[in-house]
mmCIF file of C-alpha atoms in Angstrom:
data_model
loop_
_atom_site.group_PDB
_atom_site.id
_atom_site.type_symbol
_atom_site.label_atom_id
_atom_site.label_comp_id
_atom_site.label_asym_id
_atom_site.label_seq_id
_atom_site.Cartn_x
_atom_site.Cartn_y
_atom_site.Cartn_z
ATOM 1 C CA MET A 29 41.708 136.946 4.864
ATOM 2 C CA GLN A 30 41.038 134.040 2.307
ATOM 3 C CA ASP A 31 38.791 134.368 -0.906
ATOM 4 C CA GLU A 32 36.886 137.238 0.757
ATOM 5 C CA THR A 33 36.545 140.304 -1.419
ATOM 6 C CA ILE A 34 35.427 143.847 -0.557
ATOM 7 C CA GLU A 35 31.443 143.410 -1.165
ATOM 8 C CA ASN A 36 30.532 146.469 1.434
ATOM 9 C CA ALA A 37 31.112 150.035 2.350
ATOM 10 C CA ILE A 38 29.001 151.551 4.710
ATOM 11 C CA PRO A 39 28.296 155.496 4.333
ATOM 12 C CA ALA A 40 27.759 156.848 7.287
ATOM 13 C CA PRO A 41 26.479 160.404 7.205
ATOM 14 C CA LEU A 42 26.446 162.883 10.147
ATOM 15 C CA ASP A 43 23.921 165.481 11.272
ATOM 16 C CA PRO A 44 25.356 167.152 14.098
ATOM 17 C CA THR A 45 22.533 169.562 15.861
ATOM 18 C CA SER A 46 23.159 172.967 15.265
ATOM 19 C CA THR A 47 22.885 173.576 19.261
ATOM 20 C CA CYS A 48 26.439 172.435 19.471
ATOM 21 C CA PRO A 49 28.624 173.555 16.575
ATOM 22 C CA LEU A 50 31.918 174.105 18.809
ATOM 23 C CA SER A 51 31.490 170.318 19.505
ATOM 24 C CA ARG A 52 31.413 168.880 15.852
ATOM 25 C CA ASP A 53 35.245 168.220 15.843
ATOM 26 C CA GLU A 54 34.537 166.486 19.078
ATOM 27 C CA LEU A 55 31.686 164.433 17.439
ATOM 28 C CA LEU A 56 33.643 163.652 14.637
ATOM 29 C CA GLN A 57 36.055 162.315 16.330
ATOM 30 C CA LYS A 58 34.145 160.047 18.646
ATOM 31 C CA VAL A 59 32.139 158.496 15.417
ATOM 32 C CA ALA A 60 35.188 158.097 13.568
ATOM 33 C CA THR A 61 36.949 156.354 16.547
ATOM 34 C CA CYS A 62 33.997 154.148 17.026
ATOM 35 C CA MET A 63 33.682 153.117 13.560
ATOM 36 C CA LYS A 64 37.770 152.516 13.650
ATOM 37 C CA ASN A 65 36.950 150.036 16.594
ATOM 38 C CA THR A 66 34.338 148.354 14.724
ATOM 39 C CA PHE A 67 35.819 148.083 11.164
ATOM 40 C CA GLY A 68 39.479 148.321 12.032
ATOM 41 C CA PRO A 69 41.393 151.523 11.397
ATOM 42 C CA GLN A 70 42.857 150.874 7.910
ATOM 43 C CA ASN A 71 39.173 150.381 6.745
ATOM 44 C CA VAL A 72 37.336 153.711 7.315
ATOM 45 C CA PHE A 73 37.924 156.593 5.657
ATOM 46 C CA ARG A 74 36.148 160.333 5.951
ATOM 47 C CA VAL A 75 34.913 161.142 2.231
ATOM 48 C CA GLY A 76 33.179 164.087 2.942
ATOM 49 C CA GLY A 77 32.497 167.112 5.487
ATOM 50 C CA ASP A 78 30.411 165.067 7.833
ATOM 51 C CA GLU A 79 30.332 161.490 5.996
ATOM 52 C CA PHE A 80 32.682 158.132 6.073
ATOM 53 C CA ALA A 81 32.995 155.053 4.695
ATOM 54 C CA ALA A 82 33.972 152.001 6.013
ATOM 55 C CA LEU A 83 35.084 148.501 3.504
ATOM 56 C CA ILE A 84 34.063 145.522 4.747
ATOM 57 C CA TYR A 85 35.965 142.212 3.631
ATOM 58 C CA THR A 86 32.966 139.934 3.520
ATOM 59 C CA GLN A 87 30.650 138.359 1.136
ATOM 60 C CA ASP A 88 27.993 138.207 3.583
ATOM 61 C CA ALA A 89 25.629 141.097 3.708
ATOM 62 C CA ALA A 90 23.899 140.048 7.143
ATOM 63 C CA GLU A 91 27.771 139.978 8.798
ATOM 64 C CA GLY A 92 28.102 143.360 7.393
ATOM 65 C CA ALA A 93 24.551 144.804 8.731
ATOM 66 C CA GLU A 94 25.471 143.491 12.137
ATOM 67 C CA GLN A 95 28.803 144.927 11.997
ATOM 68 C CA ALA A 96 27.290 147.980 11.050
ATOM 69 C CA THR A 97 24.428 147.629 14.139
ATOM 70 C CA GLN A 98 27.242 147.389 16.846
ATOM 71 C CA CYS A 99 28.947 150.465 15.665
ATOM 72 C CA ILE A 100 25.714 152.664 15.962
ATOM 73 C CA ALA A 101 25.184 151.118 19.191
ATOM 74 C CA GLU A 102 28.629 152.263 20.531
ATOM 75 C CA ILE A 103 28.100 155.582 18.977
ATOM 76 C CA GLU A 104 24.767 155.734 20.799
ATOM 77 C CA GLN A 105 26.529 155.288 24.021
ATOM 78 C CA GLU A 106 29.073 158.199 23.456
ATOM 79 C CA LYS A 107 28.506 161.533 25.051
ATOM 80 C CA LEU A 108 29.981 165.260 24.003
ATOM 81 C CA THR A 109 31.811 166.744 26.714
ATOM 82 C CA ASN A 110 30.142 169.991 27.118
ATOM 83 C CA TYR A 111 26.636 168.754 25.823
ATOM 84 C CA PRO A 112 26.252 165.389 27.678
ATOM 85 C CA ASP A 113 22.320 165.044 27.301
ATOM 86 C CA ILE A 114 22.401 165.530 23.780
ATOM 87 C CA PRO A 115 22.005 161.671 22.088
ATOM 88 C CA ILE A 116 24.596 161.226 19.332
ATOM 89 C CA SER A 117 23.143 159.084 16.399
ATOM 90 C CA CYS A 118 24.298 158.055 12.922
ATOM 91 C CA ALA A 119 22.654 156.119 9.848
ATOM 92 C CA MET A 120 24.106 153.093 8.304
ATOM 93 C CA GLY A 121 23.820 151.344 4.843
ATOM 94 C CA VAL A 122 25.176 148.408 3.559
ATOM 95 C CA ALA A 123 25.369 147.658 -0.139
#
């Protein structure tokens, strides 16, 4: 990537519902997979218990925001095996 710098990092904290504690690992795995699909596996990092960060190589914040929106849409399509009726969501920010 020519002349591009690491401009944006997206922290993505999760708030799994307390009604499905046994599905927490599955939830984290699904979110990580969606983030890797969007940002590339080499650009996604787990930074805390339920927090991830993604590095975006662009100088355009709008492009980073669009990638975050696409990732959130993919995450919201996921279902937990034992709790398919509980929606999955997360929040992302671009800095």
